[in-house]
C-alpha positions as MATLAB code, in Angstrom:
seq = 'XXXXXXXXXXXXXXXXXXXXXXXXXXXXXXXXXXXXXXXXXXXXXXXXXXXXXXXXXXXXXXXXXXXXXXXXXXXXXXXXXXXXXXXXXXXXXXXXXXXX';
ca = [
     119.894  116.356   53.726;
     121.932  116.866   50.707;
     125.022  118.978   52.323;
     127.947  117.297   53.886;
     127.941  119.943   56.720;
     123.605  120.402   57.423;
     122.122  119.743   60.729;
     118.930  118.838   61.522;
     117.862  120.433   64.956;
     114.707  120.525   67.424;
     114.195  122.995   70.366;
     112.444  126.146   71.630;
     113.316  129.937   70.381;
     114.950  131.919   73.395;
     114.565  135.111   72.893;
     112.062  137.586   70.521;
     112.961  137.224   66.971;
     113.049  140.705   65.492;
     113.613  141.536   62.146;
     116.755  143.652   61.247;
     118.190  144.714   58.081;
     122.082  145.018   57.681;
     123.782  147.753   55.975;
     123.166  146.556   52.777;
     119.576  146.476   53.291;
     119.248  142.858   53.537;
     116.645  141.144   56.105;
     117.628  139.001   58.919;
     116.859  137.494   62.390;
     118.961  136.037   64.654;
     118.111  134.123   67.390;
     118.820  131.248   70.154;
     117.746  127.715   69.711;
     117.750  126.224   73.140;
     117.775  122.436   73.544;
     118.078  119.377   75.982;
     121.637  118.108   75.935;
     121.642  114.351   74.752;
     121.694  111.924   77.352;
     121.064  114.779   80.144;
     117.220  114.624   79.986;
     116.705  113.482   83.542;
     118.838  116.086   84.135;
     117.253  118.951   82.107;
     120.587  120.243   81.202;
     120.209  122.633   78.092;
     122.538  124.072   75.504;
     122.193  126.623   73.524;
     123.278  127.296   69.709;
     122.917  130.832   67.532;
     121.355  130.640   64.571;
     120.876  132.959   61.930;
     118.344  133.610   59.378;
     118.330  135.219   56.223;
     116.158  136.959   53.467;
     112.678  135.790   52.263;
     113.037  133.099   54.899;
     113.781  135.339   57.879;
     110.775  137.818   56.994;
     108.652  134.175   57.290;
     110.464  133.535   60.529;
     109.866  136.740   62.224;
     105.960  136.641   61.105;
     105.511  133.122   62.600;
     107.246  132.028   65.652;
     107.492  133.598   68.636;
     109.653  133.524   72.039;
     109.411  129.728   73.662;
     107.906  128.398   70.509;
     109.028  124.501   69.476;
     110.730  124.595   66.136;
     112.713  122.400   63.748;
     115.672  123.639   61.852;
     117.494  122.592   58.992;
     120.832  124.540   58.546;
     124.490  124.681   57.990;
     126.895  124.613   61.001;
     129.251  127.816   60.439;
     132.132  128.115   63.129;
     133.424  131.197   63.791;
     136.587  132.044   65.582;
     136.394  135.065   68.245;
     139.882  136.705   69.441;
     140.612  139.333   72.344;
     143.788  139.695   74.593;
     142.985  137.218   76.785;
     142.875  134.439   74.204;
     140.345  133.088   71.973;
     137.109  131.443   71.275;
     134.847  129.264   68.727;
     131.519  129.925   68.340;
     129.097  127.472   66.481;
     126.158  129.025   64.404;
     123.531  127.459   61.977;
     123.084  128.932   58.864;
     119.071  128.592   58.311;
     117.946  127.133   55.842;
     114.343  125.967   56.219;
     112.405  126.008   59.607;
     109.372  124.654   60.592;
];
């Protein structure tokens, strides 16, 4: 890992991974990695984190894995902040960057 802020990550896909295009008529998939929570594995506590992938490398993404499938990710932890009138949120995402 070169990158100050990439993660390394291990789990199964949640959902289906389909392939969408944004309005600019790039490809991407978004999905939810699901993982056991360190030091909850007796347990079986899970968390979940969004990750996003884009271009040439979501089209590969889409084709190969599937729902429940055990994949390794290698990404970029994004946080995004998400406001309504009740308050606010942050949400963690991983950029994509290779998955296998």
């Amino acid at each position: 890992m070169n990158n100050i802020n990439e993660c390394q990550l291990m789990g199964f896909i949640k959902d289906k991974l389909p392939l969408q295009k944004n309005n600019k008529g790039f490809y991407f998939v978004e999905f939810f990695l699901r993982f056991l929570q360190p030091g909850n594995h007796k347990k079986k506590i899970f968390q979940t984190i969004r990750c996003i992938c884009q271009g040439p490398q979501a089209i590969y993404f889409a084709e190969k894995f599937n729902s429940g499938e055990k994949v390794n990710v290698v990404g970029e932890l994004k946080s995004q902040c998400h406001c309504f009138e009740e308050g606010f949120y942050y949400e963690t995402i991983v950029s994509v960057k290779k998955c296998y």
